Amino acid sequence: MQGFLRNDGRKGIRNIVLVAYLVECAHHVAARIAQHFKDDVHLIGFSGCAPNDYAELMMRQLCTHPNVGGVLLVSLGCENFQRNRLLQDIRNSGRPASLVVIQEEGGTLPSIEKGIACINNMRQEISDVPMTTLQWSDLMIGTVCGGSDGYSGITANPSVGHTFDFLVDQGATCIFEEPGELIGCERLLQNRAISPELGDRLYNCIVKADKYYKQMGHDSFSAGNATGGLTTIEEKSLGSYCKSGSRPIQGLTYPALQPTAAGLWMMDVVPDGEARWGFPNINDNAEIMEMIACGCHMVLYTTGRGSVAGSAISPVIKVCSNPDTYRQMSADMDINAGAIVTGGASFDDIRTLILQCIEQTASGVPTKSEALGHREYSLGYKSFGCMRL
């Protein structure tokens, strides 16, 4: 595996230029700039105008991700986002960064023209980033599930858990999350913690999620899950739990906070305090972007019903649990874990396929969602007591 060596010593598997808008009013200009280029220029953004530590930290971590070579910030000019602080943080990381302020440039067209010129210069500047060899221990890999079905807990999810066990044993960092989909598994998580204190935190994380969802009048069980054959929240929770594998849990992290050591980590995505920010994750891409903000080079995305979403910045590998869905949507799926129930495949067989796909992806081979041009992203408001800029 070959990657890109950053000034801070981190290693990336992509060398993209990121166009990041800082308020929804700048979205169109930023999108037009990004659309002028091809696969190596990605778009993300924050739609809100009011300040929020979570959103600003997320943007800082995304803009300095090891897969990012350079950044163009696009500001309207009157939003509350601390654009100059973000610009300096990016430059301090050793990356080239530019800022376009639409109100100062004279409107839409001049801003687009300036942004395109900035990126042309930036792409040239990052074309000679030094390459470096990647080991398993250099990688950080996350996992989420979306469109779960009755096969998820018996094919794709345990296959990812089996893969995580191998990666952790090789010194990699692996992250799982979705506390709202782990309700009922709090004792299982607690018993795998490396310390009693961490066990209590993991337990309380699930209790907080249960309370939050009840306050919102919402849970993680969707109509699509039922149509796909899931019967109860217990079945869904245990199926989701399988993605974590069997290794000890090293720590509990939060969106945009990078794990401090290798091993298996859980990410808490449910805001602290009373339910005031809406649903913890309004779509799967919100979870994916939070994992990427933690530093994940790629994300293993298990799906039974069939999600087509990918992501900006870091590749998504689709592990399909349902053999019928794989046949129907094979152009979007990377791995057919459903072969466990129809083709006589073992968990070891699917793990081997996932590891091969990880190696290829880390070496620059596009995943299915990348090849199709999927670069979804989602970023909103949250609040965590541990999160400070």
CSV table of C-alpha atoms in Angstrom, one decimal:
chain,number,residue,atom,x,y,z
A,1,MET,CA,0.0,0.0,0.0
A,2,GLN,CA,1.3,3.5,-1.0
A,3,GLY,CA,0.1,6.7,0.6
A,4,PHE,CA,0.8,10.4,0.8
A,5,LEU,CA,3.1,11.7,3.6
A,6,ARG,CA,1.8,14.9,5.3
A,7,ASN,CA,4.0,17.5,7.1
A,8,ASP,CA,2.6,16.4,10.4
A,9,GLY,CA,3.7,12.8,9.9
A,10,ARG,CA,0.2,11.4,9.1
A,11,LYS,CA,-0.3,9.4,6.0
A,12,GLY,CA,-3.2,9.7,3.6
A,13,ILE,CA,-4.6,7.4,0.9
A,14,ARG,CA,-5.9,10.2,-1.3
A,15,ASN,CA,-4.6,13.7,-2.3
A,16,ILE,CA,-7.7,15.7,-2.9
A,17,VAL,CA,-8.4,19.4,-2.9
A,18,LEU,CA,-11.3,20.3,-0.7
A,19,VAL,CA,-13.7,23.1,-1.4
A,20,ALA,CA,-15.5,24.0,1.8
A,21,TYR,CA,-18.3,26.6,2.1
A,22,LEU,CA,-18.9,28.2,5.5
A,23,VAL,CA,-22.6,29.0,5.2
A,24,GLU,CA,-25.4,27.9,2.9
A,25,CYS,CA,-25.4,31.3,1.1
A,26,ALA,CA,-22.0,30.3,-0.3
A,27,HIS,CA,-23.0,26.8,-1.3
A,28,HIS,CA,-23.8,27.6,-5.0
A,29,VAL,CA,-20.5,29.4,-5.6
A,30,ALA,CA,-18.5,26.6,-3.9
A,31,ALA,CA,-20.3,23.9,-5.9
A,32,ARG,CA,-19.7,25.7,-9.2
A,33,ILE,CA,-16.0,25.9,-8.4
A,34,ALA,CA,-15.8,22.2,-7.5
A,35,GLN,CA,-17.8,21.1,-10.5
A,36,HIS,CA,-15.2,22.7,-12.8
A,37,PHE,CA,-12.8,20.0,-11.9
A,38,LYS,CA,-12.9,16.2,-11.8
A,39,ASP,CA,-12.4,13.5,-9.2
A,40,ASP,CA,-9.6,15.1,-7.2
A,41,VAL,CA,-11.7,18.1,-6.0
A,42,HIS,CA,-14.4,17.5,-3.4
A,43,LEU,CA,-17.1,19.7,-1.9
A,44,ILE,CA,-18.2,19.9,1.7
A,45,GLY,CA,-19.9,22.6,3.7
A,46,PHE,CA,-21.8,23.8,6.7
A,47,SER,CA,-25.2,25.3,6.1
A,48,GLY,CA,-25.8,27.2,9.4
A,49,CYS,CA,-25.0,30.8,10.2
A,50,ALA,CA,-25.0,30.7,14.0
A,51,PRO,CA,-21.7,29.7,15.6
A,52,ASN,CA,-21.2,26.2,17.0
A,53,ASP,CA,-18.1,24.6,18.4
A,54,TYR,CA,-19.0,21.1,17.0
A,55,ALA,CA,-19.4,22.4,13.4
A,56,GLU,CA,-16.2,24.5,13.6
A,57,LEU,CA,-14.1,21.6,15.0
A,58,MET,CA,-15.6,19.2,12.4
A,59,MET,CA,-14.6,21.6,9.6
A,60,ARG,CA,-11.1,22.0,11.0
A,61,GLN,CA,-10.6,18.3,11.3
A,62,LEU,CA,-12.0,17.6,7.8
A,63,CYS,CA,-9.9,20.3,6.2
A,64,THR,CA,-6.7,18.9,7.8
A,65,HIS,CA,-7.6,15.2,7.2
A,66,PRO,CA,-4.6,13.2,5.9
A,67,ASN,CA,-6.5,12.5,2.6
A,68,VAL,CA,-6.7,16.3,2.0
A,69,GLY,CA,-3.8,18.0,0.2
A,70,GLY,CA,-5.2,21.6,-0.1
A,71,VAL,CA,-8.3,23.6,0.8
A,72,LEU,CA,-10.3,26.4,-0.7
A,73,LEU,CA,-12.7,28.1,1.8
A,74,VAL,CA,-15.7,29.9,0.4
A,75,SER,CA,-17.3,32.5,2.6
A,76,LEU,CA,-20.3,34.8,1.9
A,77,GLY,CA,-18.7,37.4,4.2
A,78,CYS,CA,-21.1,38.0,7.0
A,79,GLU,CA,-21.6,34.6,8.6
A,80,ASN,CA,-20.5,33.9,12.1
A,81,PHE,CA,-18.0,31.1,11.1
A,82,GLN,CA,-14.5,32.0,12.2
A,83,ARG,CA,-13.1,31.8,8.6
A,84,ASN,CA,-9.7,33.4,9.3
A,85,ARG,CA,-9.0,31.1,12.2
A,86,LEU,CA,-9.8,28.1,10.1
A,87,LEU,CA,-7.7,29.3,7.3
A,88,GLN,CA,-4.7,29.7,9.6
A,89,ASP,CA,-5.2,26.3,11.1
A,90,ILE,CA,-5.1,24.7,7.7
A,91,ARG,CA,-2.0,26.6,6.7
A,92,ASN,CA,-0.4,25.7,10.0
A,93,SER,CA,-0.9,22.0,9.1
A,94,GLY,CA,1.4,22.5,6.1
A,95,ARG,CA,-1.4,22.5,3.5
A,96,PRO,CA,-1.9,25.2,0.9
A,97,ALA,CA,-5.2,27.1,1.6
A,98,SER,CA,-7.0,30.0,0.1
A,99,LEU,CA,-10.1,32.0,1.0
A,100,VAL,CA,-12.7,33.5,-1.3
A,101,VAL,CA,-15.1,36.0,0.3
A,102,ILE,CA,-18.0,36.5,-2.1
A,103,GLN,CA,-19.0,39.9,-0.8
A,104,GLU,CA,-15.5,41.2,-1.2
A,105,GLU,CA,-15.0,39.7,-4.6
A,106,GLY,CA,-18.0,41.4,-6.1
A,107,GLY,CA,-20.5,38.5,-6.3
A,108,THR,CA,-21.0,35.1,-7.8
A,109,LEU,CA,-19.1,35.2,-11.1
A,110,PRO,CA,-15.9,36.9,-9.9
A,111,SER,CA,-15.8,34.5,-6.9
A,112,ILE,CA,-16.1,31.4,-9.1
A,113,GLU,CA,-13.4,32.7,-11.4
A,114,LYS,CA,-11.1,33.4,-8.5
A,115,GLY,CA,-11.8,30.0,-6.9
A,116,ILE,CA,-11.0,28.1,-10.1
A,117,ALA,CA,-7.7,30.0,-10.4
A,118,CYS,CA,-6.8,29.2,-6.8
A,119,ILE,CA,-7.5,25.5,-7.2
A,120,ASN,CA,-5.5,25.3,-10.5
A,121,ASN,CA,-2.5,26.7,-8.5
A,122,MET,CA,-3.2,24.4,-5.6
A,123,ARG,CA,-3.4,21.2,-7.7
A,124,GLN,CA,0.0,22.0,-9.1
A,125,GLU,CA,1.4,22.7,-5.7
A,126,ILE,CA,0.3,19.4,-4.2
A,127,SER,CA,1.3,17.3,-7.2
A,128,ASP,CA,4.7,16.5,-5.7
A,129,VAL,CA,3.6,15.4,-2.2
A,130,PRO,CA,6.0,12.6,-1.2
A,131,MET,CA,4.7,9.1,-1.3
A,132,THR,CA,5.2,6.6,1.5
A,133,THR,CA,4.6,2.9,2.3
A,134,LEU,CA,1.5,2.1,4.3
A,135,GLN,CA,1.2,-0.6,6.9
A,136,TRP,CA,-2.0,-1.9,8.4
A,137,SER,CA,-0.9,0.0,11.6
A,138,ASP,CA,-1.0,3.3,9.7
A,139,LEU,CA,-4.7,2.9,8.8
A,140,MET,CA,-7.8,4.2,10.7
A,141,ILE,CA,-11.0,2.5,9.5
A,142,GLY,CA,-14.6,3.2,10.5
A,143,THR,CA,-17.8,1.3,10.1
A,144,VAL,CA,-21.5,2.2,9.8
A,145,CYS,CA,-24.6,0.4,8.7
A,146,GLY,CA,-27.5,1.8,6.6
A,147,GLY,CA,-30.6,0.2,5.2
A,148,SER,CA,-30.2,-2.8,7.5
A,149,ASP,CA,-32.2,-5.9,6.8
A,150,GLY,CA,-32.7,-9.4,8.2
A,151,TYR,CA,-29.4,-10.6,6.7
A,152,SER,CA,-27.3,-7.7,8.2
A,153,GLY,CA,-26.7,-9.4,11.6
A,154,ILE,CA,-25.8,-12.8,10.1
A,155,THR,CA,-23.6,-11.8,7.1
A,156,ALA,CA,-22.2,-8.3,6.5
A,157,ASN,CA,-22.0,-7.0,10.1
A,158,PRO,CA,-20.2,-10.0,11.6
A,159,SER,CA,-17.9,-10.1,8.6
A,160,VAL,CA,-16.9,-6.5,9.3
A,161,GLY,CA,-16.4,-7.5,13.0
A,162,HIS,CA,-14.2,-10.4,11.9
A,163,THR,CA,-12.2,-7.9,9.7
A,164,PHE,CA,-11.9,-5.5,12.6
A,165,ASP,CA,-10.4,-8.2,14.8
A,166,PHE,CA,-7.7,-8.8,12.2
A,167,LEU,CA,-7.0,-5.1,11.8
A,168,VAL,CA,-6.8,-4.5,15.5
A,169,ASP,CA,-4.4,-7.4,15.9
A,170,GLN,CA,-2.2,-5.8,13.2
A,171,GLY,CA,-2.1,-2.5,15.1
A,172,ALA,CA,-4.7,-0.5,13.1
A,173,THR,CA,-7.3,1.8,14.6
A,174,CYS,CA,-10.9,0.8,14.1
A,175,ILE,CA,-14.0,2.8,15.1
A,176,PHE,CA,-17.6,1.8,15.4
A,177,GLU,CA,-20.5,3.9,16.6
A,178,GLU,CA,-24.4,4.3,16.4
A,179,PRO,CA,-25.2,4.2,20.1
A,180,GLY,CA,-28.8,4.6,19.2
A,181,GLU,CA,-28.6,1.3,17.4
A,182,LEU,CA,-26.9,-0.4,20.3
A,183,ILE,CA,-29.6,0.1,22.9
A,184,GLY,CA,-29.8,-3.1,24.9
A,185,CYS,CA,-26.1,-3.9,24.3
A,186,GLU,CA,-24.7,-1.7,27.1
A,187,ARG,CA,-23.6,-4.6,29.3
A,188,LEU,CA,-21.9,-6.3,26.4
A,189,LEU,CA,-19.9,-3.1,25.6
A,190,GLN,CA,-19.2,-2.5,29.3
A,191,ASN,CA,-17.7,-6.0,29.7
A,192,ARG,CA,-15.3,-5.4,26.8
A,193,ALA,CA,-13.8,-2.2,28.1
A,194,ILE,CA,-10.2,-2.1,29.1
A,195,SER,CA,-11.0,-0.5,32.4
A,196,PRO,CA,-14.0,-0.2,34.8
A,197,GLU,CA,-14.0,3.5,34.3
A,198,LEU,CA,-14.3,3.1,30.5
A,199,GLY,CA,-16.9,0.4,31.0
A,200,ASP,CA,-19.1,2.9,32.9
A,201,ARG,CA,-18.7,5.5,30.2
A,202,LEU,CA,-19.7,3.0,27.5
A,203,TYR,CA,-22.7,2.0,29.6
A,204,ASN,CA,-23.8,5.6,30.2
A,205,CYS,CA,-23.3,6.4,26.5
A,206,ILE,CA,-26.1,4.0,25.6
A,207,VAL,CA,-28.3,5.2,28.5
A,208,LYS,CA,-27.9,8.7,27.2
A,209,ALA,CA,-28.8,7.6,23.6
A,210,ASP,CA,-31.9,5.8,24.9
A,211,LYS,CA,-33.1,8.9,26.8
A,212,TYR,CA,-32.3,11.2,23.9
A,213,TYR,CA,-34.3,9.2,21.4
A,214,LYS,CA,-37.2,8.9,23.8
A,215,GLN,CA,-37.2,12.7,24.2
A,216,MET,CA,-37.3,13.1,20.4
A,217,GLY,CA,-40.0,10.5,20.0
A,218,HIS,CA,-37.8,8.7,17.5
A,219,ASP,CA,-35.7,5.5,17.4
A,220,SER,CA,-33.3,3.8,15.0
A,221,PHE,CA,-35.8,1.3,13.7
A,222,SER,CA,-37.2,2.3,10.3
A,223,ALA,CA,-40.0,1.1,8.0
A,224,GLY,CA,-37.3,-0.1,5.6
A,225,ASN,CA,-35.7,-2.3,8.3
A,226,ALA,CA,-39.1,-4.0,8.9
A,227,THR,CA,-39.7,-4.5,5.2
A,228,GLY,CA,-36.2,-6.0,5.0
A,229,GLY,CA,-37.0,-8.7,7.6
A,230,LEU,CA,-35.8,-7.1,10.9
A,231,THR,CA,-38.4,-7.9,13.6
A,232,THR,CA,-37.3,-6.0,16.8
A,233,ILE,CA,-35.0,-3.4,18.0
A,234,GLU,CA,-33.2,-6.2,20.0
A,235,GLU,CA,-32.4,-8.0,16.7
A,236,LYS,CA,-31.2,-4.8,15.1
A,237,SER,CA,-29.1,-3.8,18.1
A,238,LEU,CA,-27.4,-7.2,18.3
A,239,GLY,CA,-26.8,-7.1,14.5
A,240,SER,CA,-25.2,-3.7,14.7
A,241,TYR,CA,-23.1,-4.8,17.7
A,242,CYS,CA,-21.6,-7.5,15.5
A,243,LYS,CA,-19.7,-4.9,13.5
A,244,SER,CA,-17.5,-4.2,16.5
A,245,GLY,CA,-15.9,-7.7,16.5
A,246,SER,CA,-14.6,-9.2,19.7
A,247,ARG,CA,-11.5,-7.3,20.7
A,248,PRO,CA,-11.3,-5.2,23.9
A,249,ILE,CA,-12.6,-1.6,23.5
A,250,GLN,CA,-9.7,0.9,24.0
A,251,GLY,CA,-11.7,4.0,24.4
A,252,LEU,CA,-14.8,6.2,23.7
A,253,THR,CA,-14.3,9.1,21.3
A,254,TYR,CA,-16.5,11.8,19.8
A,255,PRO,CA,-16.9,13.3,16.4
A,256,ALA,CA,-13.8,15.1,15.2
A,257,LEU,CA,-11.7,13.8,18.2
A,258,GLN,CA,-9.0,11.5,16.9
A,259,PRO,CA,-8.4,8.4,19.0
A,260,THR,CA,-5.2,8.7,21.0
A,261,ALA,CA,-4.0,5.1,20.6
A,262,ALA,CA,-4.4,2.2,18.2
A,263,GLY,CA,-7.1,-0.5,18.8
A,264,LEU,CA,-10.9,-0.6,18.8
A,265,TRP,CA,-12.8,2.6,19.7
A,266,MET,CA,-16.5,3.5,20.0
A,267,MET,CA,-17.7,6.9,18.9
A,268,ASP,CA,-20.5,8.7,20.7
A,269,VAL,CA,-22.6,10.6,18.3
A,270,VAL,CA,-25.5,11.6,20.6
A,271,PRO,CA,-25.3,15.2,21.8
A,272,ASP,CA,-24.9,15.9,25.6
A,273,GLY,CA,-27.7,17.5,27.6
A,274,GLU,CA,-31.3,17.8,26.6
A,275,ALA,CA,-32.6,17.0,23.1
A,276,ARG,CA,-32.2,20.4,21.4
A,277,TRP,CA,-30.4,19.8,18.2
A,278,GLY,CA,-32.9,17.4,16.5
A,279,PHE,CA,-32.1,13.8,15.6
A,280,PRO,CA,-28.5,12.8,16.5
A,281,ASN,CA,-27.9,11.8,12.9
A,282,ILE,CA,-30.5,12.7,10.2
A,283,ASN,CA,-28.8,10.4,7.6
A,284,ASP,CA,-26.0,7.9,7.3
A,285,ASN,CA,-23.7,10.4,5.8
A,286,ALA,CA,-23.7,12.5,8.9
A,287,GLU,CA,-22.2,9.5,10.7
A,288,ILE,CA,-19.7,8.9,8.0
A,289,MET,CA,-18.5,12.5,8.0
A,290,GLU,CA,-18.1,12.3,11.8
A,291,MET,CA,-15.9,9.2,11.4
A,292,ILE,CA,-13.9,10.9,8.7
A,293,ALA,CA,-13.4,13.9,11.0
A,294,CYS,CA,-11.9,11.5,13.6
A,295,GLY,CA,-9.3,10.6,10.9
A,296,CYS,CA,-10.7,7.5,9.2
A,297,HIS,CA,-9.0,6.8,5.9
A,298,MET,CA,-12.0,4.8,4.7
A,299,VAL,CA,-15.4,3.6,6.0
A,300,LEU,CA,-16.9,0.1,5.7
A,301,TYR,CA,-20.6,0.6,5.1
A,302,THR,CA,-22.8,-2.4,5.6
A,303,THR,CA,-26.2,-2.4,3.9
A,304,GLY,CA,-28.9,-4.9,3.2
A,305,ARG,CA,-31.6,-2.9,1.5
A,306,GLY,CA,-29.0,-1.2,-0.7
A,307,SER,CA,-27.6,2.3,-0.1
A,308,VAL,CA,-25.8,4.0,-3.0
A,309,ALA,CA,-24.2,6.8,-0.9
A,310,GLY,CA,-20.5,7.4,-0.8
A,311,SER,CA,-18.7,10.3,0.8
A,312,ALA,CA,-16.4,13.2,0.2
A,313,ILE,CA,-12.7,13.0,1.4
A,314,SER,CA,-12.5,9.3,2.4
A,315,PRO,CA,-13.6,6.3,0.3
A,316,VAL,CA,-16.6,4.1,1.3
A,317,ILE,CA,-16.5,0.4,0.8
A,318,LYS,CA,-20.0,-1.2,0.6
A,319,VAL,CA,-20.4,-4.6,2.2
A,320,CYS,CA,-23.8,-5.9,1.1
A,321,SER,CA,-25.6,-8.4,3.4
A,322,ASN,CA,-28.3,-9.5,1.1
A,323,PRO,CA,-27.5,-11.7,-2.0
A,324,ASP,CA,-30.6,-10.5,-3.8
A,325,THR,CA,-29.7,-6.8,-3.2
A,326,TYR,CA,-26.2,-7.5,-4.4
A,327,ARG,CA,-27.5,-9.0,-7.7
A,328,GLN,CA,-29.8,-6.1,-8.1
A,329,MET,CA,-27.3,-3.4,-7.3
A,330,SER,CA,-23.9,-5.0,-8.0
A,331,ALA,CA,-22.6,-1.8,-9.7
A,332,ASP,CA,-22.9,0.0,-6.3
A,333,MET,CA,-21.7,-2.8,-4.0
A,334,ASP,CA,-18.0,-3.7,-3.4
A,335,ILE,CA,-18.5,-7.0,-1.3
A,336,ASN,CA,-21.2,-9.6,-1.5
A,337,ALA,CA,-21.4,-10.8,2.1
A,338,GLY,CA,-24.7,-12.5,1.2
A,339,ALA,CA,-22.6,-15.3,-0.3
A,340,ILE,CA,-22.4,-16.7,3.2
A,341,VAL,CA,-26.1,-17.7,2.9
A,342,THR,CA,-26.2,-18.6,-0.8
A,343,GLY,CA,-22.7,-19.4,-2.0
A,344,GLY,CA,-21.2,-21.4,0.9
A,345,ALA,CA,-18.7,-18.6,1.8
A,346,SER,CA,-17.3,-18.4,5.3
A,347,PHE,CA,-16.7,-15.4,7.5
A,348,ASP,CA,-13.0,-15.9,6.7
A,349,ASP,CA,-13.7,-15.8,3.0
A,350,ILE,CA,-15.6,-12.5,3.3
A,351,ARG,CA,-12.9,-11.1,5.6
A,352,THR,CA,-10.3,-11.9,2.9
A,353,LEU,CA,-12.3,-10.1,0.3
A,354,ILE,CA,-12.8,-7.0,2.5
A,355,LEU,CA,-9.1,-6.9,3.4
A,356,GLN,CA,-8.2,-7.2,-0.3
A,357,CYS,CA,-10.6,-4.3,-1.0
A,358,ILE,CA,-9.0,-2.2,1.8
A,359,GLU,CA,-5.5,-2.8,0.3
A,360,GLN,CA,-6.6,-1.9,-3.2
A,361,THR,CA,-8.5,1.2,-1.9
A,362,ALA,CA,-5.5,2.3,0.2
A,363,SER,CA,-3.3,2.0,-3.0
A,364,GLY,CA,-5.5,4.3,-5.0
A,365,VAL,CA,-8.1,2.0,-6.7
A,366,PRO,CA,-11.5,3.7,-6.6
A,367,THR,CA,-14.3,2.0,-4.7
A,368,LYS,CA,-17.6,1.5,-6.5
A,369,SER,CA,-19.1,4.7,-5.0
A,370,GLU,CA,-16.0,6.7,-5.9
A,371,ALA,CA,-16.0,5.5,-9.5
A,372,LEU,CA,-19.7,6.5,-9.7
A,373,GLY,CA,-18.9,10.0,-8.4
A,374,HIS,CA,-20.6,9.8,-5.1
A,375,ARG,CA,-19.3,12.4,-2.7
A,376,GLU,CA,-22.1,13.0,-0.2
A,377,TYR,CA,-21.6,14.9,3.0
A,378,SER,CA,-23.7,16.2,5.9
A,379,LEU,CA,-22.9,18.5,8.8
A,380,GLY,CA,-25.2,20.2,11.3
A,381,TYR,CA,-25.3,21.3,14.9
A,382,LYS,CA,-24.4,19.3,18.0
A,383,SER,CA,-23.0,20.0,21.4
A,384,PHE,CA,-20.6,17.9,23.5
A,385,GLY,CA,-19.2,18.8,26.9
A,386,CYS,CA,-15.7,17.5,26.0
A,387,MET,CA,-15.5,19.5,22.7
A,388,ARG,CA,-13.6,22.8,22.8
A,389,LEU,CA,-12.0,24.7,20.0
